[in-house]
PDB file of C-alpha atoms in Angstrom:
ATOM      1  CA  MET A  27      47.697-201.896   2.952  1.00 93.00           C
ATOM      2  CA  ILE A  28      44.435-200.453   1.938  1.00 97.00           C
ATOM      3  CA  LYS A  29      41.148-202.043   0.652  1.00 98.00           C
ATOM      4  CA  VAL A  30      39.597-200.685  -2.383  1.00 98.00           C
ATOM      5  CA  TYR A  31      35.751-201.352  -2.520  1.00 98.00           C
ATOM      6  CA  PHE A  32      34.581-200.605  -6.075  1.00 97.00           C
ATOM      7  CA  ASN A  33      31.564-201.621  -8.346  1.00 93.00           C
ATOM      8  CA  ASN A  34      32.925-204.283 -10.806  1.00 93.00           C
ATOM      9  CA  SER A  35      29.645-204.508 -12.342  1.00 89.00           C
ATOM     10  CA  CYS A  36      29.915-200.918 -13.495  1.00 89.00           C
ATOM     11  CA  SER A  37      31.703-200.862 -16.848  1.00 89.00           C
ATOM     12  CA  LEU A  38      33.173-197.524 -16.053  1.00 91.00           C
ATOM     13  CA  CYS A  39      34.397-198.487 -12.643  1.00 92.00           C
ATOM     14  CA  ARG A  40      35.802-201.821 -13.882  1.00 94.00           C
ATOM     15  CA  PHE A  41      37.421-199.986 -16.610  1.00 96.00           C
ATOM     16  CA  GLU A  42      39.225-197.630 -14.444  1.00 96.00           C
ATOM     17  CA  VAL A  43      40.065-199.975 -11.612  1.00 97.00           C
ATOM     18  CA  ASN A  44      41.472-202.343 -14.325  1.00 97.00           C
ATOM     19  CA  HIS A  45      43.700-199.788 -15.237  1.00 97.00           C
ATOM     20  CA  TYR A  46      45.126-199.199 -11.969  1.00 97.00           C
ATOM     21  CA  LYS A  47      45.516-203.010 -11.174  1.00 96.00           C
ATOM     22  CA  LYS A  48      48.218-202.724 -14.119  1.00 96.00           C
ATOM     23  CA  LEU A  49      50.420-200.101 -12.492  1.00 95.00           C
ATOM     24  CA  PRO A  50      53.026-200.531 -10.008  1.00 93.00           C
ATOM     25  CA  GLN A  51      51.164-199.970  -6.495  1.00 88.00           C
ATOM     26  CA  GLU A  52      51.663-200.121  -2.614  1.00 80.00           C
ATOM     27  CA  ASP A  53      49.731-202.826  -0.924  1.00 92.00           C
ATOM     28  CA  ILE A  54      46.387-202.526  -2.473  1.00 97.00           C
ATOM     29  CA  ASP A  55      43.429-205.221  -1.725  1.00 97.00           C
ATOM     30  CA  TRP A  56      40.863-204.819  -4.613  1.00 98.00           C
ATOM     31  CA  ILE A  57      37.256-205.905  -3.543  1.00 98.00           C
ATOM     32  CA  ASP A  58      34.330-206.059  -5.690  1.00 97.00           C
ATOM     33  CA  VAL A  59      31.061-204.762  -3.910  1.00 96.00           C
ATOM     34  CA  THR A  60      28.781-206.259  -6.307  1.00 90.00           C
ATOM     35  CA  ASP A  61      26.443-208.677  -4.293  1.00 89.00           C
ATOM     36  CA  ASN A  62      29.123-208.404  -1.481  1.00 95.00           C
ATOM     37  CA  LYS A  63      27.072-208.901   2.125  1.00 96.00           C
ATOM     38  CA  LEU A  64      30.647-209.112   3.701  1.00 97.00           C
ATOM     39  CA  ALA A  65      31.647-205.491   2.186  1.00 97.00           C
ATOM     40  CA  GLU A  66      28.456-204.259   3.412  1.00 96.00           C
ATOM     41  CA  ALA A  67      28.851-205.535   6.970  1.00 96.00           C
ATOM     42  CA  ILE A  68      32.439-204.250   7.036  1.00 95.00           C
ATOM     43  CA  LEU A  69      31.818-200.959   5.853  1.00 96.00           C
ATOM     44  CA  LYS A  70      28.467-200.541   7.417  1.00 96.00           C
ATOM     45  CA  LYS A  71      26.936-199.511   4.163  1.00 95.00           C
ATOM     46  CA  SER A  72      23.954-200.424   2.225  1.00 93.00           C
ATOM     47  CA  LYS A  73      24.181-201.947  -1.154  1.00 90.00           C
ATOM     48  CA  SER A  74      23.284-198.419  -2.537  1.00 89.00           C
ATOM     49  CA  ASP A  75      25.959-196.719  -1.062  1.00 92.00           C
ATOM     50  CA  LEU A  76      28.459-199.284  -2.134  1.00 93.00           C
ATOM     51  CA  ILE A  77      27.443-199.290  -5.478  1.00 90.00           C
ATOM     52  CA  ARG A  78      27.227-195.439  -5.831  1.00 91.00           C
ATOM     53  CA  ARG A  79      30.699-194.399  -4.480  1.00 95.00           C
ATOM     54  CA  MET A  80      34.091-195.950  -4.238  1.00 97.00           C
ATOM     55  CA  HIS A  81      35.152-196.618  -0.817  1.00 98.00           C
ATOM     56  CA  VAL A  82      38.644-197.087   0.607  1.00 98.00           C
ATOM     57  CA  SER A  83      39.618-198.584   4.133  1.00 97.00           C
ATOM     58  CA  GLU A  84      43.028-198.047   5.687  1.00 97.00           C
ATOM     59  CA  ASN A  85      43.872-198.540   9.298  1.00 95.00           C
ATOM     60  CA  GLY A  86      40.092-198.654  10.241  1.00 93.00           C
ATOM     61  CA  LYS A  87      39.373-195.172   8.599  1.00 97.00           C
ATOM     62  CA  ILE A  88      37.038-195.297   5.643  1.00 97.00           C
ATOM     63  CA  TYR A  89      37.275-192.884   3.048  1.00 98.00           C
ATOM     64  CA  THR A  90      34.444-192.389   0.613  1.00 97.00           C
ATOM     65  CA  GLY A  91      34.169-190.805  -3.063  1.00 97.00           C
ATOM     66  CA  ALA A  92      36.792-188.223  -3.802  1.00 98.00           C
ATOM     67  CA  ASP A  93      38.540-188.765  -0.617  1.00 98.00           C
ATOM     68  CA  ALA A  94      38.910-192.641  -1.518  1.00 98.00           C
ATOM     69  CA  PHE A  95      40.145-191.868  -4.763  1.00 97.00           C
ATOM     70  CA  VAL A  96      42.935-189.313  -3.175  1.00 98.00           C
ATOM     71  CA  LYS A  97      43.858-191.885  -0.625  1.00 97.00           C
ATOM     72  CA  LEU A  98      43.948-194.686  -3.649  1.00 97.00           C
ATOM     73  CA  TRP A  99      46.250-192.336  -5.811  1.00 97.00           C
ATOM     74  CA  SER A 100      48.649-191.766  -2.944  1.00 96.00           C
ATOM     75  CA  LYS A 101      49.367-195.458  -3.251  1.00 96.00           C
ATOM     76  CA  ILE A 102      50.000-195.662  -6.940  1.00 96.00           C
ATOM     77  CA  PRO A 103      53.335-193.970  -7.983  1.00 96.00           C
ATOM     78  CA  ARG A 104      52.076-192.547 -11.095  1.00 95.00           C
ATOM     79  CA  TYR A 105      48.962-190.973  -9.656  1.00 96.00           C
ATOM     80  CA  LYS A 106      50.976-189.460  -6.445  1.00 96.00           C
ATOM     81  CA  PHE A 107      50.853-186.250  -7.614  1.00 97.00           C
ATOM     82  CA  LEU A 108      47.361-186.035  -7.874  1.00 96.00           C
ATOM     83  CA  SER A 109      46.841-187.067  -4.423  1.00 97.00           C
ATOM     84  CA  LYS A 110      49.285-184.115  -3.538  1.00 97.00           C
ATOM     85  CA  ILE A 111      47.288-181.477  -5.594  1.00 97.00           C
ATOM     86  CA  LEU A 112      43.508-182.581  -5.225  1.00 97.00           C
ATOM     87  CA  GLY A 113      43.998-183.482  -1.613  1.00 96.00           C
ATOM     88  CA  VAL A 114      44.104-180.065  -0.422  1.00 97.00           C
ATOM     89  CA  GLN A 115      41.723-177.198  -0.429  1.00 97.00           C
ATOM     90  CA  PRO A 116      40.264-175.670  -2.471  1.00 97.00           C
ATOM     91  CA  PHE A 117      40.775-178.558  -4.994  1.00 97.00           C
ATOM     92  CA  LEU A 118      39.670-181.024  -2.778  1.00 97.00           C
ATOM     93  CA  SER A 119      36.433-179.501  -2.315  1.00 98.00           C
ATOM     94  CA  ILE A 120      36.110-179.060  -6.190  1.00 97.00           C
ATOM     95  CA  THR A 121      36.947-182.616  -6.858  1.00 96.00           C
ATOM     96  CA  ARG A 122      34.335-183.688  -4.149  1.00 97.00           C
ATOM     97  CA  LEU A 123      31.727-181.689  -6.069  1.00 98.00           C
ATOM     98  CA  ILE A 124      32.673-183.304  -9.615  1.00 97.00           C
ATOM     99  CA  TYR A 125      32.935-186.743  -8.133  1.00 96.00           C
ATOM    100  CA  GLU A 126      29.556-186.518  -6.612  1.00 96.00           C
ATOM    101  CA  PHE A 127      28.062-185.270  -9.865  1.00 96.00           C
ATOM    102  CA  LEU A 128      29.654-188.123 -11.892  1.00 94.00           C
ATOM    103  CA  ALA A 129      28.885-190.650  -9.078  1.00 92.00           C
ATOM    104  CA  PHE A 130      25.398-189.789  -9.448  1.00 91.00           C
ATOM    105  CA  LEU A 131      25.178-190.231 -13.411  1.00 90.00           C
ATOM    106  CA  LEU A 132      27.056-193.541 -12.946  1.00 88.00           C
ATOM    107  CA  PHE A 133      24.347-194.483  -9.914  1.00 87.00           C
ATOM    108  CA  LEU A 134      21.505-193.776 -12.328  1.00 87.00           C
ATOM    109  CA  LYS A 135      23.122-195.731 -15.220  1.00 83.00           C
ATOM    110  CA  ASN A 136      23.594-198.914 -12.713  1.00 78.00           C
ATOM    111  CA  LYS A 137      20.547-198.458 -10.600  1.00 74.00           C
ATOM    112  CA  LYS A 138      19.196-201.643 -12.283  1.00 70.00           C
ATOM    113  CA  GLN A 139      21.867-203.699 -10.142  1.00 64.00           C
ATOM    114  CA  LEU A 140      19.605-202.606  -6.992  1.00 62.00           C
ATOM    115  CA  ARG A 141      16.342-204.071  -8.579  1.00 62.00           C
ATOM    116  CA  LYS A 142      17.825-207.203 -10.082  1.00 56.00           C
ATOM    117  CA  ASN A 143      19.549-208.266  -7.005  1.00 51.00           C
ATOM    118  CA  GLY A 144      17.244-206.726  -4.511  1.00 50.00           C
TER     119      GLY A 144
END
């Protein structure tokens, strides 16, 4: 069982997660981090960190950003090939860079969440 912590108030994040939810998958628990103090406590992350990047928890280990996607894809049969390709070097490093760039842009777009909900 993995737990996927995602920002449901981000329209792009929600769209992508809803896509994954419709696919056959192996034991995935989807957790919205929007105003979720319990998620902040469990992951020991700030609200800003949680809305900026996706996180996945499995067996007490936390995966963040691109690594979280690789772990998630490994649990969805349609995307297992991506986890195998993008989970190894040098592809993982490239995936991390791309993810961080896109996550930063989405964070800027969704930054109002921090001001609105303090």
